[in-house]
Amino acid sequence: MLNNDPLLKHNILETIIDSAYEWIVVVDHEGIVQYMNKTYCEFLGENPREVIGKHVTNVIENTRMHKAVLQGKVEIADLQFIRGNYMIANRIPILHEGKVIGAVGTVIFRDTEQWKKMNSHIKALLHELDFYKKEWHEINGATYTLNDFIGISREAEKIKDRVKNIASGDLSVLIRGESGTGKELLAHSIHQLSERSAKPFIKINCGAVPEHLFESELFGYSEGAFTGAKRGGKPGKFQLADGGTLFLDEIGDLPQNMQIKLLRVLQEKEVEPVGSLNSQKVNVRVIAATNRPLEQLIENNKFREDLFYRINVLQIQIPPLRERKEDIWPLAESFIRSNCRETGKRIVKIDDDVKEAFLQYTWPGNTRELKNFVEAAIQLTQSDQISLDAFPDFLREKLKVHEAQKSLKDYVHETEKKVISSYLKKMDGDIKAVANALGIGKTNLYDKIKKYNI
C-alpha cells in the first residue's frame, strides 16, 4: 500500500519534482548540493547522481545559492547568466529552529526570451480583458456600487440596509430625494445587487428628452414610422433593457401623454414601437427617481395616481445632506482622494476653518455641490493643504454665511495668519527678513508659524 511504503512515496515525490517545469536545486548550510532535479541536470550537462556532494559553485556558474545560505535572505526574480542565457531565479533559505540549514533555488523562466513571451502573452490577455470589460460596461451601463454611497450616519446606514433588502426581486422602486443626494447611485447599486446584474442597466432622464421624441425613445420605432427613421427601425429603452433594469430618472417630469402609455407597459409587460402593428414582450424592472412632490402633482392633475402606485411599490427616501452632517466629512475626504488620483495633486491637510464652514453650510445642492466645492478648492490651491482662501470668491462667500458668529480673537488670528503667510511668500521664506518687516522677534515668528500651521 502507498501509505506503508516509504520508498514508493519517495519515488513518486522525486518523479513529480523531476517533471516540474521549474529547475530546482537544494544545498546545505555549506553550499553543498543535496538535490538537483533531472531537467536542471540535463541543462547543465551534469549527472543527477554525481552532482550530489559537489559545491554549488562548481555546478552552477554565477550562482548565489551559497550566499543565500550565509545571508539568510530571500531573493526573488533575480537575473542570473548561465550557459549563454539570462535566467530568472528564486533563492529561499531553509530554516530549522531559527537557524539557516540550507537553501532551495528555482528557475521559473529558463531564459529571458521565455519571460518576454510569457509577459507578452499576459499583456495580450489583459488587453483582451480590458476590451471585453469596456464592451460589458457599455452594454450593462451600471457603473456604481453600494460602496460608492459614502456615509456613516444612521440615516446612511439605514439606506444601505434598505437597498440590500429590496435589491432581489422584480418589484418597482421609487427613489426620492433632493437634487444631488445620490438617487442615480442607488439605482445602479440596486441593479448591481440584483439577479439582473448580468443584464443591461438602461437609464433615461425624463426631463431631458423632448416631448415629441419621448415615445420613440422609450418604445422604439419601426422602419418607415416617420420621415428620417432609420432603416430597420430602432429599439427603445424598454427593448434595450429587456431582462435587466430601466432607470427612469426625474419621472416627475414625464409628459402627461406618456404617463398612460408607461402605465400600460408596466401592467401588460409589452411595448408597441411607433409605427408598428405588433407588440413586443419585455421583461424589465423599473427603478424611478424624483426630486418633485408627486403627491402634490397628483392633486394638481399633473401626475397620474395609478402610475404613482405602480412605481411606488418599494420606496427609498434619501435625506438631504444638511440632515445628516456626520456624512459631510467622509464624503469630502472621499472626493479629495478621488480627485487627487485623477489630477495627481497631493493634499495632506484641511484647515479647521474649512471643516467648520462645511459643517455650518446647509448644502442646498447636497452631495453634488460638496463634490464641486472640493474639486474647485483642489484645483485652485497652491499648496498641499486646503484653506478657505483656496475657494473661489463666490464659494467662499457661501461658506462664510455664519462668519458673524466669530469672535474678535478669531478675526485677529485669521488676519495674523494671512499677513505672515503673505510676507513669507513675498520674501521667499526668509525668517529674519519677515521678522524685521513685521517688527517681531524670530522666536516669536517661529511660534506663530507653528501655531497657525503655516
Tab-separated table of C-alpha atoms in Angstrom, residues 37-381:
chain	number	residue	atom	x	y	z
A	37	ASN	CA	16.103	17.751	-10.368
A	38	LYS	CA	16.617	15.906	-13.615
A	39	THR	CA	15.729	18.734	-16.021
A	40	TYR	CA	18.206	21.113	-14.369
A	41	CYS	CA	20.959	18.491	-14.539
A	42	GLU	CA	20.261	17.891	-18.228
A	43	PHE	CA	20.582	21.592	-18.981
A	44	LEU	CA	23.879	21.836	-17.068
A	45	GLY	CA	25.220	18.573	-18.534
A	46	GLU	CA	25.552	17.005	-15.106
A	47	ASN	CA	24.773	13.505	-13.922
A	48	PRO	CA	21.952	13.645	-11.331
A	49	ARG	CA	23.801	11.185	-9.052
A	50	GLU	CA	27.288	12.631	-9.436
A	51	VAL	CA	26.199	16.227	-8.782
A	52	ILE	CA	25.258	15.374	-5.197
A	53	GLY	CA	28.069	16.346	-2.800
A	54	LYS	CA	29.624	18.971	-5.072
A	55	HIS	CA	29.830	22.587	-4.020
A	56	VAL	CA	27.172	24.564	-5.838
A	57	THR	CA	29.760	26.976	-7.301
A	58	ASN	CA	31.326	24.005	-9.133
A	59	VAL	CA	27.979	23.105	-10.691
A	60	ILE	CA	26.153	26.379	-11.479
A	61	GLU	CA	28.039	29.366	-12.873
A	62	ASN	CA	27.433	32.778	-11.296
A	63	THR	CA	25.382	31.165	-8.550
A	64	ARG	CA	24.372	32.923	-5.350
A	65	MET	CA	22.937	29.855	-3.635
A	66	HIS	CA	25.772	29.649	-1.102
A	67	LYS	CA	25.390	33.380	-0.351
A	68	ALA	CA	21.651	32.908	0.161
A	69	VAL	CA	22.538	30.357	2.843
A	70	LEU	CA	25.032	32.612	4.578
A	71	GLN	CA	22.870	35.746	4.491
A	72	GLY	CA	19.544	34.042	5.146
A	73	LYS	CA	17.812	36.428	2.715
A	74	VAL	CA	15.041	35.579	0.273
A	75	GLU	CA	15.935	36.520	-3.309
A	76	ILE	CA	13.053	36.612	-5.787
A	77	ALA	CA	13.137	37.079	-9.588
A	78	ASP	CA	16.907	37.640	-9.769
A	79	LEU	CA	18.601	37.643	-13.185
A	80	GLN	CA	21.407	35.064	-13.473
A	81	PHE	CA	23.579	34.391	-16.544
A	82	ILE	CA	24.061	30.643	-17.145
A	83	ARG	CA	25.450	28.959	-20.262
A	84	GLY	CA	24.872	31.920	-22.553
A	85	ASN	CA	21.401	32.866	-21.296
A	86	TYR	CA	19.913	35.025	-18.579
A	87	MET	CA	17.777	33.016	-16.191
A	88	ILE	CA	15.169	34.324	-13.758
A	89	ALA	CA	15.827	32.611	-10.444
A	90	ASN	CA	14.498	32.490	-6.884
A	91	ARG	CA	16.576	31.567	-3.813
A	92	ILE	CA	14.899	30.804	-0.491
A	93	PRO	CA	16.754	29.879	2.739
A	94	ILE	CA	15.593	26.776	4.654
A	95	LEU	CA	15.153	27.443	8.375
A	96	HIS	CA	15.122	24.965	11.258
A	97	GLU	CA	14.731	26.090	14.870
A	98	GLY	CA	15.659	29.620	13.867
A	99	LYS	CA	18.852	28.632	12.029
A	100	VAL	CA	19.551	28.541	8.287
A	101	ILE	CA	20.364	24.935	7.405
A	102	GLY	CA	20.275	25.237	3.634
A	103	ALA	CA	18.530	26.843	0.677
A	104	VAL	CA	16.303	25.883	-2.228
A	105	GLY	CA	16.692	27.539	-5.606
A	106	THR	CA	14.269	27.519	-8.522
A	107	VAL	CA	14.459	28.834	-12.071
A	108	ILE	CA	10.982	29.898	-13.221
A	109	PHE	CA	11.849	31.136	-16.700
A	110	ARG	CA	14.760	29.322	-18.257
A	111	ASP	CA	15.793	32.366	-20.281
A	112	THR	CA	14.663	35.938	-20.785
A	113	GLU	CA	13.086	35.089	-24.145
A	114	GLN	CA	10.676	32.743	-22.394
A	115	TRP	CA	9.959	35.505	-19.887
A	116	LYS	CA	9.331	38.038	-22.673
A	117	LYS	CA	6.986	35.623	-24.430
A	118	MET	CA	5.106	34.978	-21.191
A	119	ASN	CA	4.986	38.697	-20.436
A	120	SER	CA	3.662	39.469	-23.926
A	121	HIS	CA	1.084	36.710	-23.610
A	122	ILE	CA	-0.140	38.072	-20.279
A	123	LYS	CA	-0.292	41.618	-21.653
A	124	ALA	CA	-2.297	40.407	-24.635
A	125	LEU	CA	-4.739	38.672	-22.295
A	126	LEU	CA	-5.043	41.813	-20.153
A	127	HIS	CA	-5.733	43.965	-23.222
A	128	GLU	CA	-8.358	41.473	-24.333
A	129	LEU	CA	-9.874	41.512	-20.850
A	130	ASP	CA	-9.932	45.331	-20.848
A	131	PHE	CA	-11.673	45.286	-24.234
A	132	TYR	CA	-14.391	42.940	-23.011
A	133	LYS	CA	-14.760	44.872	-19.735
A	134	LYS	CA	-15.210	48.112	-21.689
A	135	GLU	CA	-17.703	46.435	-24.009
A	136	TRP	CA	-19.524	44.989	-20.991
A	137	HIS	CA	-19.776	48.387	-19.274
A	138	GLU	CA	-21.116	49.930	-22.479
A	139	ILE	CA	-23.793	47.246	-22.683
A	140	ASN	CA	-24.513	46.944	-18.973
A	141	GLY	CA	-24.499	50.637	-18.145
A	142	ALA	CA	-24.243	50.289	-14.334
A	143	THR	CA	-21.003	51.783	-13.008
A	144	TYR	CA	-21.665	52.472	-9.316
A	145	THR	CA	-21.982	50.065	-6.408
A	146	LEU	CA	-23.244	50.451	-2.863
A	147	ASN	CA	-19.643	51.074	-1.748
A	148	ASP	CA	-19.827	54.382	-3.623
A	149	PHE	CA	-22.632	55.586	-1.349
A	150	ILE	CA	-20.429	57.173	1.310
A	151	GLY	CA	-21.852	57.841	4.756
A	152	ILE	CA	-21.520	56.886	8.415
A	153	SER	CA	-24.708	58.455	9.734
A	154	ARG	CA	-27.593	56.358	10.986
A	155	GLU	CA	-29.650	57.511	8.007
A	156	ALA	CA	-26.954	56.429	5.521
A	157	GLU	CA	-26.649	53.005	7.153
A	158	LYS	CA	-30.439	52.537	7.034
A	159	ILE	CA	-30.433	53.390	3.319
A	160	LYS	CA	-27.691	50.832	2.630
A	161	ASP	CA	-29.608	48.152	4.520
A	162	ARG	CA	-32.759	49.091	2.639
A	163	VAL	CA	-31.003	48.733	-0.721
A	164	LYS	CA	-29.690	45.294	0.225
A	165	ASN	CA	-33.151	44.166	1.315
A	166	ILE	CA	-35.003	45.277	-1.815
A	167	ALA	CA	-32.343	44.546	-4.466
A	168	SER	CA	-33.531	41.000	-5.059
A	169	GLY	CA	-36.852	40.560	-6.820
A	170	ASP	CA	-38.610	42.412	-9.617
A	171	LEU	CA	-40.765	44.940	-7.762
A	172	SER	CA	-40.627	48.565	-8.916
A	173	VAL	CA	-38.649	51.003	-6.759
A	174	LEU	CA	-39.141	54.736	-6.291
A	175	ILE	CA	-36.114	56.663	-5.016
A	176	ARG	CA	-36.922	60.097	-3.606
A	177	GLY	CA	-34.666	62.921	-2.525
A	178	GLU	CA	-33.462	66.395	-3.342
A	179	SER	CA	-31.250	67.031	-6.343
A	180	GLY	CA	-27.675	65.849	-5.774
A	181	THR	CA	-28.387	63.369	-2.966
A	182	GLY	CA	-27.295	60.272	-4.950
A	183	LYS	CA	-30.529	58.819	-6.345
A	184	GLU	CA	-28.890	57.509	-9.519
A	185	LEU	CA	-26.076	55.957	-7.493
A	186	LEU	CA	-28.619	53.921	-5.512
A	187	ALA	CA	-30.378	52.851	-8.713
A	188	HIS	CA	-27.054	51.489	-10.014
A	189	SER	CA	-26.466	49.751	-6.686
A	190	ILE	CA	-29.865	48.040	-6.675
A	191	HIS	CA	-29.213	46.693	-10.158
A	192	GLN	CA	-25.701	45.526	-9.263
A	193	LEU	CA	-27.010	43.612	-6.232
A	194	SER	CA	-29.980	42.098	-8.053
A	195	GLU	CA	-30.267	38.879	-10.003
A	196	ARG	CA	-30.485	41.073	-13.113
A	197	SER	CA	-26.916	42.353	-12.681
A	198	ALA	CA	-25.696	40.342	-15.676
A	199	LYS	CA	-28.266	42.067	-17.881
A	200	PRO	CA	-28.379	45.677	-19.154
A	201	PHE	CA	-28.917	48.717	-16.962
A	202	ILE	CA	-30.512	51.400	-19.133
A	203	LYS	CA	-31.261	54.916	-17.964
A	204	ILE	CA	-33.265	57.827	-19.347
A	205	ASN	CA	-33.740	61.304	-17.922
A	206	CYS	CA	-37.425	62.078	-18.300
A	207	GLY	CA	-36.776	65.795	-18.069
A	208	ALA	CA	-34.119	65.893	-20.780
A	209	VAL	CA	-35.953	64.255	-23.713
A	210	PRO	CA	-38.069	66.495	-25.990
A	211	GLU	CA	-41.748	65.597	-25.623
A	212	HIS	CA	-42.225	64.755	-29.304
A	213	LEU	CA	-39.355	62.219	-29.132
A	214	PHE	CA	-40.305	60.597	-25.867
A	215	GLU	CA	-42.433	57.764	-27.223
A	216	SER	CA	-39.828	56.622	-29.747
A	217	GLU	CA	-37.085	56.913	-27.091
A	218	LEU	CA	-38.968	54.698	-24.647
A	219	PHE	CA	-40.610	52.217	-27.010
A	220	GLY	CA	-38.564	52.456	-30.216
A	221	TYR	CA	-39.922	52.684	-33.748
A	222	SER	CA	-40.281	50.506	-36.830
A	223	GLU	CA	-38.871	51.201	-40.292
A	224	GLY	CA	-40.727	53.974	-42.089
A	225	ALA	CA	-42.532	55.126	-38.938
A	226	PHE	CA	-41.711	58.759	-39.755
A	227	THR	CA	-39.512	60.865	-42.000
A	228	GLY	CA	-35.878	60.309	-41.084
A	229	ALA	CA	-36.499	56.960	-39.362
A	230	LYS	CA	-33.537	54.598	-39.561
A	231	ARG	CA	-33.721	51.639	-41.902
A	232	GLY	CA	-34.763	48.612	-39.923
A	233	GLY	CA	-36.139	50.769	-37.107
A	234	LYS	CA	-34.634	51.388	-33.713
A	235	PRO	CA	-35.203	49.705	-30.342
A	236	GLY	CA	-36.363	51.870	-27.446
A	237	LYS	CA	-35.074	51.957	-23.884
A	238	PHE	CA	-37.504	49.213	-22.818
A	239	GLN	CA	-36.272	46.810	-25.520
A	240	LEU	CA	-32.636	47.614	-24.695
A	241	ALA	CA	-33.298	46.922	-21.012
A	242	ASP	CA	-35.050	43.592	-21.667
A	243	GLY	CA	-34.043	41.163	-18.925
A	244	GLY	CA	-32.426	43.952	-16.943
A	245	THR	CA	-33.297	47.256	-15.313
A	246	LEU	CA	-34.697	50.533	-16.675
A	247	PHE	CA	-33.933	53.631	-14.611
A	248	LEU	CA	-36.416	56.461	-15.149
A	249	ASP	CA	-34.704	59.499	-13.661
A	250	GLU	CA	-36.793	62.587	-12.822
A	251	ILE	CA	-40.022	60.722	-13.510
A	252	GLY	CA	-41.948	63.706	-12.145
A	253	ASP	CA	-41.107	65.459	-15.449
A	254	LEU	CA	-42.644	62.691	-17.567
A	255	PRO	CA	-45.078	64.236	-20.099
A	256	GLN	CA	-48.705	63.531	-19.229
A	257	ASN	CA	-49.492	61.908	-22.568
A	258	MET	CA	-46.651	59.400	-21.896
A	259	GLN	CA	-47.805	58.517	-18.405
A	260	ILE	CA	-50.736	56.386	-19.582
A	261	LYS	CA	-48.523	54.606	-22.128
A	262	LEU	CA	-45.892	53.874	-19.484
A	263	LEU	CA	-48.595	52.578	-17.164
A	264	ARG	CA	-49.785	50.184	-19.864
A	265	VAL	CA	-46.263	48.823	-20.394
A	266	LEU	CA	-45.822	48.256	-16.672
A	267	GLN	CA	-49.168	46.469	-16.447
A	268	GLU	CA	-49.045	44.412	-19.644
A	269	LYS	CA	-45.243	43.972	-19.808
A	270	GLU	CA	-45.218	44.660	-23.532
A	271	VAL	CA	-44.344	47.636	-25.735
A	272	GLU	CA	-45.606	48.744	-29.115
A	273	PRO	CA	-42.945	50.559	-31.173
A	274	VAL	CA	-44.010	53.696	-33.023
A	275	GLY	CA	-45.328	52.744	-36.445
A	276	SER	CA	-45.621	49.043	-35.602
A	277	LEU	CA	-48.786	46.964	-35.588
A	278	ASN	CA	-47.338	44.355	-33.255
A	279	SER	CA	-46.458	44.442	-29.584
A	280	GLN	CA	-43.228	43.081	-28.120
A	281	LYS	CA	-42.985	41.361	-24.739
A	282	VAL	CA	-40.403	42.835	-22.387
A	283	ASN	CA	-39.103	41.710	-19.014
A	284	VAL	CA	-37.904	44.870	-17.297
A	285	ARG	CA	-37.594	46.017	-13.706
A	286	VAL	CA	-38.308	49.716	-13.357
A	287	ILE	CA	-36.497	51.966	-10.897
A	288	ALA	CA	-37.754	55.546	-10.852
A	289	ALA	CA	-36.356	58.622	-9.135
A	290	THR	CA	-37.674	62.086	-8.477
A	291	ASN	CA	-36.967	65.240	-6.504
A	292	ARG	CA	-40.502	66.512	-7.046
A	293	PRO	CA	-43.510	66.094	-4.691
A	294	LEU	CA	-45.516	63.546	-6.705
A	295	GLU	CA	-48.454	63.653	-4.286
A	296	GLN	CA	-48.820	67.372	-4.950
A	297	LEU	CA	-48.538	66.803	-8.700
A	298	ILE	CA	-51.344	64.237	-8.394
A	299	GLU	CA	-53.542	66.801	-6.621
A	300	ASN	CA	-52.829	69.281	-9.423
A	301	ASN	CA	-53.675	66.629	-12.058
A	302	LYS	CA	-50.115	66.676	-13.415
A	303	PHE	CA	-49.233	63.094	-12.481
A	304	ARG	CA	-51.418	60.006	-12.720
A	305	GLU	CA	-52.316	58.464	-9.389
A	306	ASP	CA	-52.468	54.942	-10.830
A	307	LEU	CA	-48.957	55.332	-12.286
A	308	PHE	CA	-47.723	56.594	-8.898
A	309	TYR	CA	-48.975	53.452	-7.161
A	310	ARG	CA	-47.450	51.276	-9.898
A	311	ILE	CA	-43.937	52.722	-9.480
A	312	ASN	CA	-44.150	53.287	-5.726
A	313	VAL	CA	-44.226	49.621	-4.705
A	314	LEU	CA	-40.935	49.956	-2.804
A	315	GLN	CA	-39.581	53.343	-1.769
A	316	ILE	CA	-36.253	54.774	-0.624
A	317	GLN	CA	-36.070	58.289	0.801
A	318	ILE	CA	-32.633	59.946	0.842
A	319	PRO	CA	-32.422	62.756	3.439
A	320	PRO	CA	-30.619	65.945	2.357
A	321	LEU	CA	-27.019	66.414	3.446
A	322	ARG	CA	-27.949	69.114	5.961
A	323	GLU	CA	-29.921	66.490	7.905
A	324	ARG	CA	-27.015	64.024	8.112
A	325	LYS	CA	-23.987	66.201	8.818
A	326	GLU	CA	-21.948	63.226	10.023
A	327	ASP	CA	-21.623	62.263	6.357
A	328	ILE	CA	-20.160	65.580	5.187
A	329	TRP	CA	-16.521	64.853	6.051
A	330	PRO	CA	-16.450	61.203	4.964
A	331	LEU	CA	-17.874	62.390	1.631
A	332	ALA	CA	-15.450	65.304	1.358
A	333	GLU	CA	-12.451	63.087	2.122
A	334	SER	CA	-13.640	60.554	-0.464
A	335	PHE	CA	-13.922	63.298	-3.102
A	336	ILE	CA	-10.460	64.617	-2.165
A	337	ARG	CA	-8.867	61.168	-2.575
A	338	SER	CA	-10.643	60.579	-5.862
A	339	ASN	CA	-9.741	63.977	-7.302
A	340	CYS	CA	-6.107	63.690	-6.204
A	341	ARG	CA	-5.842	60.351	-8.001
A	342	GLU	CA	-7.241	61.912	-11.157
A	343	THR	CA	-5.249	65.146	-11.098
A	344	GLY	CA	-2.016	63.943	-9.492
A	345	LYS	CA	-2.255	66.601	-6.777
A	346	ARG	CA	-1.338	65.891	-3.170
A	347	ILE	CA	-3.452	67.140	-0.275
A	348	VAL	CA	-2.212	66.335	3.227
A	349	LYS	CA	-4.165	68.792	5.363
A	350	ILE	CA	-7.524	70.569	5.506
A	351	ASP	CA	-7.741	73.651	7.706
A	352	ASP	CA	-10.094	73.512	10.673
A	353	ASP	CA	-11.941	76.607	9.482
A	354	VAL	CA	-12.809	74.769	6.248
A	355	LYS	CA	-14.207	71.875	8.239
A	356	GLU	CA	-16.200	74.223	10.426
A	357	ALA	CA	-17.551	76.091	7.406
A	358	PHE	CA	-18.547	72.824	5.726
A	359	LEU	CA	-20.457	71.738	8.834
A	360	GLN	CA	-22.236	75.089	9.156
A	361	TYR	CA	-23.225	75.326	5.478
A	362	THR	CA	-26.670	73.966	4.514
A	363	TRP	CA	-25.637	72.369	1.172
A	364	PRO	CA	-28.741	73.066	-0.947
A	365	GLY	CA	-27.064	71.167	-3.794
A	366	ASN	CA	-26.249	68.247	-1.456
A	367	THR	CA	-23.520	65.757	-2.386
A	368	ARG	CA	-23.122	67.118	-5.899
A	369	GLU	CA	-22.465	70.610	-4.564
A	370	LEU	CA	-19.990	69.274	-1.998
A	371	LYS	CA	-18.089	67.490	-4.756
A	372	ASN	CA	-17.927	70.677	-6.825
A	373	PHE	CA	-16.643	72.659	-3.804
A	374	VAL	CA	-13.878	70.122	-3.147
A	375	GLU	CA	-12.784	69.939	-6.789
A	376	ALA	CA	-12.640	73.733	-7.029
A	377	ALA	CA	-10.508	74.004	-3.879
A	378	ILE	CA	-8.044	71.325	-5.034
A	379	GLN	CA	-7.739	72.959	-8.429
A	380	LEU	CA	-7.082	76.433	-7.007
A	381	THR	CA	-4.842	75.637	-4.018
